[in-house]
Short mmCIF file of C-alpha atoms and ligand atoms in Angstrom, two decimals:
data_model
loop_
_atom_site.label_atom_id
_atom_site.label_comp_id
_atom_site.label_asym_id
_atom_site.label_seq_id
_atom_site.Cartn_x
_atom_site.Cartn_y
_atom_site.Cartn_z
CA UNK A 162 -35.46 15.64 -18.47
CA UNK A 163 -34.94 12.00 -19.21
CA UNK A 164 -32.96 9.42 -17.33
CA UNK A 165 -29.30 9.14 -18.39
CA UNK A 166 -28.32 5.57 -17.51
CA UNK A 167 -30.44 2.65 -16.33
CA UNK A 168 -28.98 -0.21 -14.32
CA UNK A 169 -31.08 -3.24 -13.53
CA UNK A 170 -30.38 -5.45 -10.53
CA UNK A 171 -31.44 -9.07 -10.97
CA UNK A 172 -30.73 -12.38 -9.30
CA UNK A 173 -32.93 -15.10 -10.69
CA UNK A 174 -33.45 -16.36 -7.15
CA UNK A 175 -34.91 -14.58 -4.14
CA UNK A 176 -33.24 -14.19 -0.76
CA UNK A 177 -29.72 -13.49 -2.04
CA UNK A 178 -29.74 -9.84 -0.96
CA UNK A 179 -30.77 -8.28 -4.26
CA UNK A 180 -32.95 -5.59 -2.68
CA UNK A 181 -30.40 -4.92 0.05
CA UNK A 182 -27.80 -4.38 -2.63
CA UNK A 183 -30.09 -2.29 -4.86
CA UNK A 184 -31.08 0.10 -2.05
CA UNK A 185 -27.56 0.68 -0.73
CA UNK A 186 -26.09 0.90 -4.22
CA UNK A 187 -28.68 3.47 -5.30
CA UNK A 188 -28.13 5.48 -2.11
CA UNK A 189 -24.38 5.47 -2.75
CA UNK A 190 -24.76 6.54 -6.39
CA UNK A 191 -27.04 9.37 -5.28
CA UNK A 192 -23.98 10.93 -3.60
CA UNK A 193 -22.68 11.48 -7.12
CA UNK A 194 -25.83 12.38 -9.09
CA UNK A 195 -29.64 12.25 -8.82
CA UNK A 196 -30.66 8.60 -8.55
CA UNK A 197 -34.07 6.93 -8.54
CA UNK A 198 -34.56 3.37 -7.35
CA UNK A 199 -37.64 1.63 -8.76
CA UNK A 200 -39.06 -1.35 -6.87
CA UNK A 201 -40.18 -3.74 -9.62
CA UNK A 202 -40.52 -6.64 -7.22
CA UNK A 203 -44.18 -5.78 -7.22
CA UNK A 204 -45.22 -8.90 -5.33
CA UNK A 205 -43.27 -8.23 -2.14
CA UNK A 206 -42.83 -4.41 -1.93
CA UNK A 207 -39.51 -4.98 -0.23
CA UNK A 208 -37.97 -1.53 -0.62
CA UNK A 209 -40.62 0.24 1.40
CA UNK A 210 -40.18 -2.43 4.07
CA UNK A 211 -36.49 -1.63 4.48
CA UNK A 212 -36.67 2.18 4.19
CA UNK A 213 -38.57 3.98 6.91
CA UNK A 214 -40.04 6.71 4.72
CA UNK A 215 -43.75 7.58 4.50
CA UNK A 216 -44.94 6.68 1.00
CA UNK A 217 -47.54 9.06 -0.38
CA UNK A 218 -47.88 7.57 -3.86
CA UNK A 219 -46.56 4.30 -5.28
CA UNK A 220 -46.95 2.16 -8.41
CA UNK A 221 -50.61 1.66 -7.53
CA UNK A 222 -51.16 5.36 -8.18
CA UNK A 223 -49.19 5.15 -11.41
CA UNK A 224 -51.18 2.20 -12.76
CA UNK A 225 -54.62 2.87 -11.33
CA UNK A 226 -54.83 6.61 -10.79
CA UNK A 227 -52.95 7.77 -13.86
CA UNK A 228 -50.34 9.62 -11.79
CA UNK A 229 -47.12 10.36 -13.71
CA UNK A 230 -44.27 8.21 -12.37
CA UNK A 231 -42.26 11.24 -11.29
CA UNK A 232 -45.12 12.13 -8.94
CA UNK A 233 -44.76 8.74 -7.30
CA UNK A 234 -41.26 9.38 -5.93
CA UNK A 235 -40.58 9.02 -2.22
CA UNK A 236 -37.68 10.93 -0.68
CA UNK A 237 -35.92 10.26 2.60
CA UNK A 238 -37.26 11.98 5.70
CA UNK A 239 -34.73 13.99 7.73
CA UNK A 240 -34.58 11.36 10.44
CA UNK A 241 -32.95 8.95 7.93
CA UNK A 242 -30.67 11.59 6.45
CA UNK A 243 -29.51 13.85 9.32
CA UNK A 244 -26.69 15.43 7.37
CA UNK A 245 -28.58 15.87 4.12
CA UNK A 246 -26.15 13.74 2.13
CA UNK A 247 -28.91 11.88 0.31
CA UNK A 248 -31.12 14.66 -1.03
CA UNK A 249 -30.53 13.29 -4.53
CA UNK A 250 -32.04 9.92 -3.70
CA UNK A 251 -35.64 8.94 -4.35
CA UNK A 252 -37.47 5.67 -4.81
CA UNK A 253 -40.64 4.45 -6.43
CA UNK A 254 -42.34 2.04 -4.04
CA UNK A 255 -44.19 -1.04 -5.19
CA UNK A 256 -47.83 -1.31 -4.06
CA UNK A 257 -48.17 -2.10 -0.39
CA UNK A 258 -49.99 -5.36 -0.83
CA UNK A 259 -49.56 -8.03 -3.43
CA UNK A 260 -52.17 -7.24 -6.08
CA UNK A 261 -52.31 -9.80 -8.87
CA UNK A 262 -52.69 -7.13 -11.56
CA UNK A 263 -49.33 -5.58 -10.58
CA UNK A 264 -47.52 -8.76 -9.65
CA UNK A 265 -47.92 -10.05 -13.20
CA UNK A 266 -47.97 -6.94 -15.34
CA UNK A 267 -50.02 -6.99 -18.53
CA UNK A 268 -48.24 -6.13 -21.79
CA UNK A 269 -49.86 -2.69 -21.79
CA UNK A 270 -48.83 -1.93 -18.23
CA UNK A 271 -45.28 -3.09 -18.92
CA UNK A 272 -44.95 -0.82 -21.92
CA UNK A 273 -46.41 2.11 -19.97
CA UNK A 274 -43.95 1.56 -17.15
CA UNK A 275 -40.99 1.17 -19.52
CA UNK A 276 -41.86 4.50 -21.18
CA UNK A 277 -42.25 6.21 -17.79
CA UNK A 278 -38.95 4.90 -16.44
CA UNK A 279 -37.21 6.29 -19.53
CA UNK A 280 -38.63 9.72 -18.63
CA UNK A 281 -37.61 9.75 -14.96
CA UNK A 282 -35.92 12.97 -13.88
CA UNK A 283 -32.65 11.38 -12.75
CA UNK A 284 -29.14 10.71 -13.89
CA UNK A 285 -29.28 7.09 -12.76
CA UNK A 286 -32.26 4.76 -12.48
CA UNK A 287 -31.71 1.53 -10.58
CA UNK A 288 -34.33 -1.18 -11.09
CA UNK A 289 -34.80 -3.82 -8.41
CA UNK A 290 -36.27 -6.74 -10.35
CA UNK A 291 -38.16 -9.65 -8.93
CA UNK A 292 -36.87 -13.21 -8.98
CA UNK A 293 -37.78 -15.51 -11.86
CA UNK A 294 -37.51 -15.37 -15.62
CA UNK A 295 -40.92 -14.35 -16.94
CA UNK A 296 -41.71 -11.34 -19.11
CA UNK A 297 -42.09 -9.08 -16.04
CA UNK A 298 -38.39 -9.68 -15.46
CA UNK A 299 -36.96 -10.18 -18.96
CA UNK A 300 -38.61 -7.12 -20.50
CA UNK A 301 -36.86 -4.84 -18.01
CA UNK A 302 -33.42 -6.31 -18.60
CA UNK A 303 -31.03 -4.79 -21.10
CA UNK A 304 -30.51 -6.76 -24.31
CA UNK A 305 -26.76 -6.27 -24.58
CA UNK A 306 -25.58 -7.06 -21.06
CA UNK A 307 -26.83 -8.54 -17.82
CA UNK A 308 -27.36 -5.36 -15.80
CA UNK A 309 -25.97 -6.30 -12.39
CA UNK A 310 -26.52 -9.88 -11.26
CA UNK A 311 -26.38 -10.61 -7.54
CA UNK A 312 -25.55 -14.04 -6.23
CA UNK A 313 -23.83 -15.54 -3.24
CA UNK A 314 -21.38 -18.30 -2.35
CA UNK A 315 -24.00 -19.58 0.11
CA UNK A 316 -26.65 -20.64 -2.38
CA UNK A 317 -25.37 -22.81 -5.25
CA UNK A 318 -28.86 -22.60 -6.76
CA UNK A 319 -28.54 -18.81 -6.93
CA UNK A 320 -25.40 -19.17 -9.04
CA UNK A 321 -27.31 -21.42 -11.44
CA UNK A 322 -30.21 -19.00 -11.54
CA UNK A 323 -27.87 -16.10 -12.37
CA UNK A 324 -26.37 -18.09 -15.24
CA UNK A 325 -29.90 -18.92 -16.42
CA UNK A 326 -30.70 -15.20 -16.65
CA UNK A 327 -27.71 -14.63 -18.91
CA UNK A 328 -28.76 -17.54 -21.09
CA UNK A 329 -32.37 -16.33 -21.30
CA UNK A 330 -31.23 -12.81 -22.22
CA UNK A 331 -28.83 -13.84 -24.90
CA UNK A 332 -31.21 -16.35 -26.45
CA UNK A 333 -34.03 -13.83 -26.43
CA UNK A 334 -31.83 -11.54 -28.47
CA UNK A 335 -30.69 -14.28 -30.86
CA UNK A 336 -34.30 -15.41 -31.34
CA UNK A 337 -35.16 -11.88 -32.39
CA UNK A 338 -32.21 -11.55 -34.73
CA UNK A 339 -32.83 -14.90 -36.38
CA UNK A 340 -36.61 -15.04 -36.11
CA UNK A 341 -38.21 -16.38 -39.30
CA UNK A 342 -40.34 -13.23 -39.53
CA UNK A 343 -37.67 -10.98 -38.07
CA UNK A 344 -35.12 -8.52 -39.42
CA UNK A 345 -33.21 -11.04 -41.54
CA UNK A 346 -36.28 -12.66 -43.12
CA UNK A 347 -36.28 -10.33 -46.13
CA UNK A 348 -32.80 -11.27 -47.32
CA UNK A 349 -32.29 -13.62 -50.23
CA UNK A 350 -32.34 -17.31 -49.42
CA UNK A 351 -32.95 -16.45 -45.78
CA UNK A 352 -36.09 -18.41 -44.89
CA UNK A 353 -34.49 -21.83 -45.17
CA UNK A 354 -31.26 -20.59 -43.53
CA UNK A 355 -33.25 -19.06 -40.71
CA UNK A 356 -35.26 -22.23 -40.26
CA UNK A 357 -32.02 -24.21 -39.98
CA UNK A 358 -30.55 -21.69 -37.54
CA UNK A 359 -33.67 -21.81 -35.36
CA UNK A 360 -33.67 -25.58 -35.30
CA UNK A 361 -30.03 -25.48 -34.19
CA UNK A 362 -30.81 -22.79 -31.60
CA UNK A 363 -33.50 -25.08 -30.16
CA UNK A 364 -30.84 -27.71 -29.65
CA UNK A 365 -28.39 -25.30 -28.00
CA UNK A 366 -31.00 -23.81 -25.70
CA UNK A 367 -32.22 -27.24 -24.57
CA UNK A 368 -29.69 -28.12 -21.89
CA UNK A 369 -30.96 -31.71 -21.85
CA UNK A 370 -29.95 -32.07 -25.48
CA UNK A 371 -26.18 -32.54 -25.55
CA UNK A 372 -25.71 -32.40 -29.33
CA UNK A 373 -24.77 -28.71 -29.47
CA UNK A 374 -23.59 -27.81 -25.97
CA UNK A 375 -23.23 -24.05 -26.39
CA UNK A 376 -23.14 -21.12 -28.79
CA UNK A 377 -19.49 -21.65 -29.67
CA UNK A 378 -20.30 -25.13 -30.96
CA UNK A 379 -23.35 -23.65 -32.69
CA UNK A 380 -21.13 -21.09 -34.36
CA UNK A 381 -18.71 -23.80 -35.49
CA UNK A 382 -21.65 -25.69 -37.06
CA UNK A 383 -22.87 -22.55 -38.80
CA UNK A 384 -19.37 -21.84 -40.02
CA UNK A 385 -19.21 -25.30 -41.52
CA UNK A 386 -22.58 -24.81 -43.24
CA UNK A 387 -22.30 -21.20 -44.44
CA UNK A 388 -18.59 -20.29 -44.25
CA UNK A 389 -17.66 -16.89 -42.85
CA UNK A 390 -21.03 -15.51 -43.91
CA UNK A 391 -22.18 -12.10 -42.66
CA UNK A 392 -24.93 -13.71 -40.58
CA UNK A 393 -22.38 -15.99 -38.92
CA UNK A 394 -20.06 -13.08 -38.17
CA UNK A 395 -22.98 -11.07 -36.77
CA UNK A 396 -23.60 -13.90 -34.35
CA UNK A 397 -19.91 -14.04 -33.32
CA UNK A 398 -19.95 -10.30 -32.61
CA UNK A 399 -23.19 -10.54 -30.67
CA UNK A 400 -21.72 -13.16 -28.37
CA UNK A 401 -18.31 -11.54 -27.97
CA UNK A 402 -19.77 -8.13 -27.08
CA UNK A 403 -22.25 -9.46 -24.52
CA UNK A 404 -21.18 -8.47 -21.01
CA UNK A 405 -22.02 -10.02 -17.67
CA UNK A 406 -21.61 -7.88 -14.54
CA UNK A 407 -22.02 -9.39 -11.10
CA UNK A 408 -21.79 -8.69 -7.38
CA UNK A 409 -21.15 -11.31 -4.71
CA UNK A 410 -23.23 -10.91 -1.60
CA UNK A 411 -22.43 -12.55 1.75
CA UNK A 412 -18.77 -12.65 0.78
CA UNK A 413 -16.72 -14.92 3.02
CA UNK A 414 -13.20 -14.91 1.61
CA UNK A 415 -11.50 -15.06 -1.77
CA UNK A 416 -10.93 -18.82 -1.79
CA UNK A 417 -14.44 -19.73 -0.64
CA UNK A 418 -16.12 -17.30 -3.02
CA UNK A 419 -14.01 -18.39 -5.93
CA UNK A 420 -14.61 -22.07 -5.36
CA UNK A 421 -18.27 -22.00 -4.45
CA UNK A 422 -19.60 -19.16 -6.61
CA UNK A 423 -17.30 -17.53 -9.17
CA UNK A 424 -15.75 -20.64 -10.65
CA UNK A 425 -19.07 -22.53 -10.99
CA UNK A 426 -20.64 -19.38 -12.47
CA UNK A 427 -17.91 -18.93 -15.07
CA UNK A 428 -17.92 -22.64 -15.92
CA UNK A 429 -21.69 -22.64 -16.34
CA UNK A 430 -21.59 -19.63 -18.64
CA UNK A 431 -18.79 -21.19 -20.63
CA UNK A 432 -20.26 -24.65 -20.95
CA UNK A 433 -23.85 -23.57 -21.60
CA UNK A 434 -23.38 -20.30 -23.44
CA UNK A 435 -19.91 -19.37 -24.63
CA UNK A 436 -16.30 -19.13 -23.49
CA UNK A 437 -16.16 -15.68 -25.08
CA UNK A 438 -18.63 -13.76 -22.94
CA UNK A 439 -17.07 -10.86 -21.01
CA UNK A 440 -17.52 -11.48 -17.27
CA UNK A 441 -16.94 -8.61 -14.86
CA UNK A 442 -16.91 -8.80 -11.07
CA UNK A 443 -17.97 -5.41 -9.68
CA UNK A 444 -17.24 -6.28 -6.06
CA UNK A 445 -18.62 -7.98 -2.99
CA UNK A 446 -20.57 -7.30 0.16
CA UNK A 447 -19.42 -9.05 3.29
CA UNK A 448 -21.80 -11.06 5.39
CA UNK A 449 -22.55 -8.73 8.27
CA UNK A 450 -25.09 -8.70 11.04
CA UNK A 451 -25.11 -4.90 10.74
CA UNK A 452 -26.57 -5.18 7.23
CA UNK A 453 -29.42 -7.33 8.40
CA UNK A 454 -30.10 -5.32 11.54
CA UNK A 455 -30.13 -2.09 9.54
CA UNK A 456 -32.71 -3.60 7.22
CA UNK A 457 -34.83 -4.64 10.17
CA UNK A 458 -34.61 -1.13 11.64
CA UNK A 459 -35.65 0.18 8.19
CA UNK A 460 -32.50 2.26 7.94
CA UNK A 461 -30.26 0.77 5.21
CA UNK A 462 -26.65 0.22 6.25
CA UNK A 463 -25.16 3.12 4.28
CA UNK A 464 -27.52 5.48 6.16
CA UNK A 465 -26.44 4.04 9.49
CA UNK A 466 -23.29 5.65 10.91
CA UNK A 467 -20.43 3.25 11.57
CA UNK A 468 -19.59 2.62 15.24
CA UNK A 469 -16.80 4.93 16.48
CA UNK A 470 -14.32 2.05 16.59
CA UNK A 471 -14.65 1.56 12.82
CA UNK A 472 -14.59 5.15 11.66
CA UNK A 473 -11.42 6.18 9.91
CA UNK A 474 -12.00 9.16 7.59
CA UNK A 475 -15.33 9.81 5.81
CA UNK A 476 -15.43 6.05 5.63
CA UNK A 477 -17.49 5.37 2.57
CA UNK A 478 -17.40 8.30 0.27
CA UNK A 479 -14.00 9.89 0.52
CA UNK A 480 -12.73 8.52 -2.73
CA UNK A 481 -15.93 7.62 -4.50
CA UNK A 482 -14.91 9.56 -7.55
CA UNK A 483 -11.37 8.29 -7.72
CA UNK A 484 -11.77 5.98 -10.62
CA UNK A 485 -8.16 5.24 -11.37
CA UNK A 486 -6.47 1.91 -10.97
CA UNK A 487 -9.50 -0.32 -10.88
CA UNK A 488 -9.00 -3.91 -11.90
CA UNK A 489 -11.32 -5.73 -14.25
CA UNK A 490 -13.72 -4.43 -16.92
CA UNK A 491 -11.88 -4.63 -20.18
CA UNK A 492 -13.00 -1.48 -21.93
CA UNK A 493 -13.50 -2.93 -25.37
CA UNK A 494 -14.15 -6.56 -26.17
CA UNK A 495 -11.81 -8.33 -28.51
CA UNK A 496 -13.61 -7.91 -31.79
CA UNK A 497 -13.44 -11.07 -33.87
CA UNK A 498 -12.02 -10.19 -37.26
CA UNK A 499 -13.54 -13.31 -38.72
CA UNK A 500 -15.43 -16.32 -37.50
CA UNK A 501 -12.23 -18.34 -37.70
CA UNK A 502 -10.52 -15.80 -35.39
CA UNK A 503 -13.38 -16.16 -33.00
CA UNK A 504 -13.27 -19.93 -32.98
CA UNK A 505 -9.49 -19.99 -32.59
CA UNK A 506 -9.45 -17.52 -29.71
CA UNK A 507 -11.67 -19.58 -27.41
CA UNK A 508 -9.74 -19.95 -24.17
CA UNK A 509 -11.74 -21.16 -21.21
CA UNK A 510 -8.98 -21.11 -18.59
CA UNK A 511 -8.09 -17.50 -19.25
CA UNK A 512 -11.45 -16.21 -18.00
CA UNK A 513 -11.05 -18.11 -14.73
CA UNK A 514 -7.55 -16.79 -14.13
CA UNK A 515 -8.84 -13.26 -14.83
CA UNK A 516 -11.56 -13.72 -12.23
CA UNK A 517 -9.12 -14.90 -9.59
CA UNK A 518 -6.83 -11.95 -10.33
CA UNK A 519 -9.74 -9.56 -9.88
CA UNK A 520 -10.75 -11.15 -6.56
CA UNK A 521 -7.19 -10.95 -5.26
CA UNK A 522 -6.79 -7.34 -6.40
CA UNK A 523 -10.05 -6.36 -4.71
CA UNK A 524 -8.92 -8.05 -1.54
CA UNK A 525 -5.88 -5.78 -1.34
CA UNK A 526 -8.20 -2.76 -1.19
CA UNK A 527 -8.51 -1.46 2.40
CA UNK A 528 -12.27 -1.23 1.91
CA UNK A 529 -12.60 -4.94 1.26
CA UNK A 530 -13.86 -6.02 4.64
CA UNK A 531 -15.79 -2.98 5.86
CA UNK A 532 -19.33 -3.42 4.75
CA UNK A 533 -20.12 0.28 4.26
CA UNK A 534 -17.03 0.64 2.10
CA UNK A 535 -18.10 -2.34 -0.02
CA UNK A 536 -20.91 -0.30 -1.53
CA UNK A 537 -18.61 2.62 -2.31
CA UNK A 538 -16.20 0.21 -3.95
CA UNK A 539 -18.92 -1.32 -6.12
CA UNK A 540 -20.32 2.12 -6.97
CA UNK A 541 -16.84 3.25 -7.96
CA UNK A 542 -16.40 0.28 -10.27
CA UNK A 543 -19.88 0.76 -11.72
CA UNK A 544 -19.15 4.45 -12.34
CA UNK A 545 -15.91 3.44 -13.97
CA UNK A 546 -17.81 1.04 -16.25
CA UNK A 547 -20.41 3.75 -16.98
CA UNK A 548 -17.75 6.25 -17.95
CA UNK A 549 -15.58 3.89 -19.97
CA UNK A 550 -18.18 1.72 -21.71
CA UNK A 551 -20.88 2.79 -24.17
CA UNK A 552 -24.48 2.45 -22.92
CA UNK A 553 -25.07 -0.72 -24.90
CA UNK A 554 -22.27 -2.41 -22.96
CA UNK A 555 -23.35 -1.28 -19.48
CA UNK A 556 -25.97 1.11 -18.11
CA UNK A 557 -28.30 1.43 -21.09
CA UNK A 558 -29.92 4.78 -21.85
CA UNK A 559 -33.41 3.48 -22.52
CA UNK A 560 -35.48 0.44 -21.77
CA UNK A 561 -36.84 -0.90 -25.05
CA UNK A 562 -40.28 -2.34 -25.60
CA UNK A 563 -40.19 -5.66 -27.50
CA UNK A 564 -41.13 -3.81 -30.71
CA UNK A 565 -38.33 -1.27 -30.25
CA UNK A 566 -35.94 -4.09 -29.50
CA UNK A 567 -36.63 -5.65 -32.90
CA UNK A 568 -36.07 -2.24 -34.53
CA UNK A 569 -32.76 -1.89 -32.68
CA UNK A 570 -31.68 -5.37 -33.70
CA UNK A 571 -32.62 -4.55 -37.27
CA UNK A 572 -30.38 -1.47 -37.22
CA UNK A 573 -27.57 -3.38 -35.53
CA UNK A 574 -27.51 -6.24 -38.04
CA UNK A 575 -28.17 -4.11 -41.11
CA UNK A 576 -24.49 -3.87 -42.07
CA UNK A 577 -24.21 -7.65 -41.94
CA UNK A 578 -27.18 -8.64 -44.03
CA UNK A 579 -26.25 -10.22 -47.36
CA UNK A 580 -28.11 -7.42 -49.20
CA UNK A 581 -25.91 -4.65 -47.91
CA UNK A 582 -22.68 -6.62 -47.65
CA UNK A 583 -22.88 -8.53 -50.90
CA UNK A 584 -22.38 -12.11 -49.87
CA UNK A 585 -18.86 -12.05 -48.41
CA UNK A 586 -18.04 -15.73 -48.28
CA UNK A 587 -21.71 -16.62 -48.07
CA UNK A 588 -22.39 -20.12 -49.22
CA UNK A 589 -25.85 -21.49 -50.05
CA UNK A 590 -27.27 -24.00 -47.65
CA UNK A 591 -26.28 -27.54 -48.52
N1 ADP B 610 -24.51 -8.78 3.30
C1 ADP B 610 -25.47 -9.23 4.13
N2 ADP B 610 -25.16 -9.61 5.41
C2 ADP B 610 -26.14 -10.08 6.23
N3 ADP B 610 -27.43 -10.20 5.91
C3 ADP B 610 -27.80 -9.84 4.65
C4 ADP B 610 -26.86 -9.34 3.71
N4 ADP B 610 -27.52 -9.07 2.56
C5 ADP B 610 -28.82 -9.38 2.76
N5 ADP B 610 -29.01 -9.85 4.04
C6 ADP B 610 -30.28 -10.34 4.60
O1 ADP B 610 -30.73 -11.41 3.78
C7 ADP B 610 -32.15 -11.39 3.62
C8 ADP B 610 -32.54 -11.32 2.15
O2 ADP B 610 -32.16 -10.06 1.62
P1 ADP B 610 -33.01 -9.30 0.51
O3 ADP B 610 -32.23 -8.09 0.16
O4 ADP B 610 -34.42 -9.10 0.93
O5 ADP B 610 -32.93 -10.40 -0.65
P2 ADP B 610 -33.71 -10.49 -2.06
O6 ADP B 610 -34.10 -9.12 -2.50
O7 ADP B 610 -32.69 -11.12 -2.97
O8 ADP B 610 -34.86 -11.39 -1.84
C9 ADP B 610 -32.64 -10.20 4.42
O9 ADP B 610 -33.05 -10.66 5.68
C10 ADP B 610 -31.41 -9.31 4.54
O10 ADP B 610 -31.45 -8.51 5.73
MG1 MG B 611 -36.00 -8.35 -2.91
#
């Protein structure tokens, strides 16, 4: 058996509740199908510190003892799961102590782990990534979307860090597509075009260099140089199909969250990357002492029964599978018919209004302010995205090694290379 869909959870910054979210989200998904949570924050081993389960084997055994990853799964003991609702949940614990070799994985170890995660016996694999933007983080992120980003209205720096992840992901992909020894290098006239494109990309990526502020401006420059060339259109499609999915932790009201987190996030993505990126809010988790106390008791909040005064029906899971009527997630991105279409359809205000609509719609849901219900709500929206979007838009099927990523990019851009699409509108470099 191999894993069906992989969802990474990242934040860029620590302390925003990424692990808290990942654990409770994975537990909730396991009510629907077998789910494995993998603790890739190998420096802090935070999952095993918030789940009171005896760990027999962890990533240490995988790396050092040659144990298959599926033999390193930990399941919940009965005392955490009295009613047996979470039999389909398992996690892979990080090593108990920070060990340099596992904190900064070597290339070989990363590839081994990527292969093993792809083979996990589960429908869903949730990866709790560490903070930061090095290869140990980037290599586990999908190349066509952001996984799930967690940030909070309480840390402006966390919003910046989340936007930085999106930028790093998208640029990593563009660097591969346009690399001077990459998939496009073999096409006629390409080396000098690619060199120009890379020089321009350097300027876009450097946020201190204001000459080309973002990818939309970059695209406009390319359009001026090459016309509606296949390479230019490939870039437009790459940007327009890239999806960002996020969760707000420590939610404290629609107005506050919009002003201090969502709006700055959207504006950052628009000004530094592109006004055309799809941005999807999957939900929020309220700031609740119960969440923190559950973590401290090592019994995550969704395993802790709600106090009698809060119980209505089966509070969290009653309608987990009711996927109808969810706001947000446009199922297919507007596909630019031409580069001109793309450039003309740039509309920065629209994305902000969309985000406010989504926040207001979520607030009308009765589950909005009950923390246990928050996770069901997010799981429902994630399941909706999984069922309505192809795996390259959300919930990829496989993690790719850097080599496989280049192969995938090569396949994806093949129809756009001048060789196979004989020079539609392609102009030589001036
Ligand atoms: N929604 C919440 N309400 C209250 N406390 C929270 C919430 N989410 C996380 N916390 C607390 O915030 C701290 C950081 O959470 P953690 O999940 O470890 O963050 P990260 O993985 O991003 O470093 C922990 O003490 C946790 O108990
Ligand atoms: Mg953590």
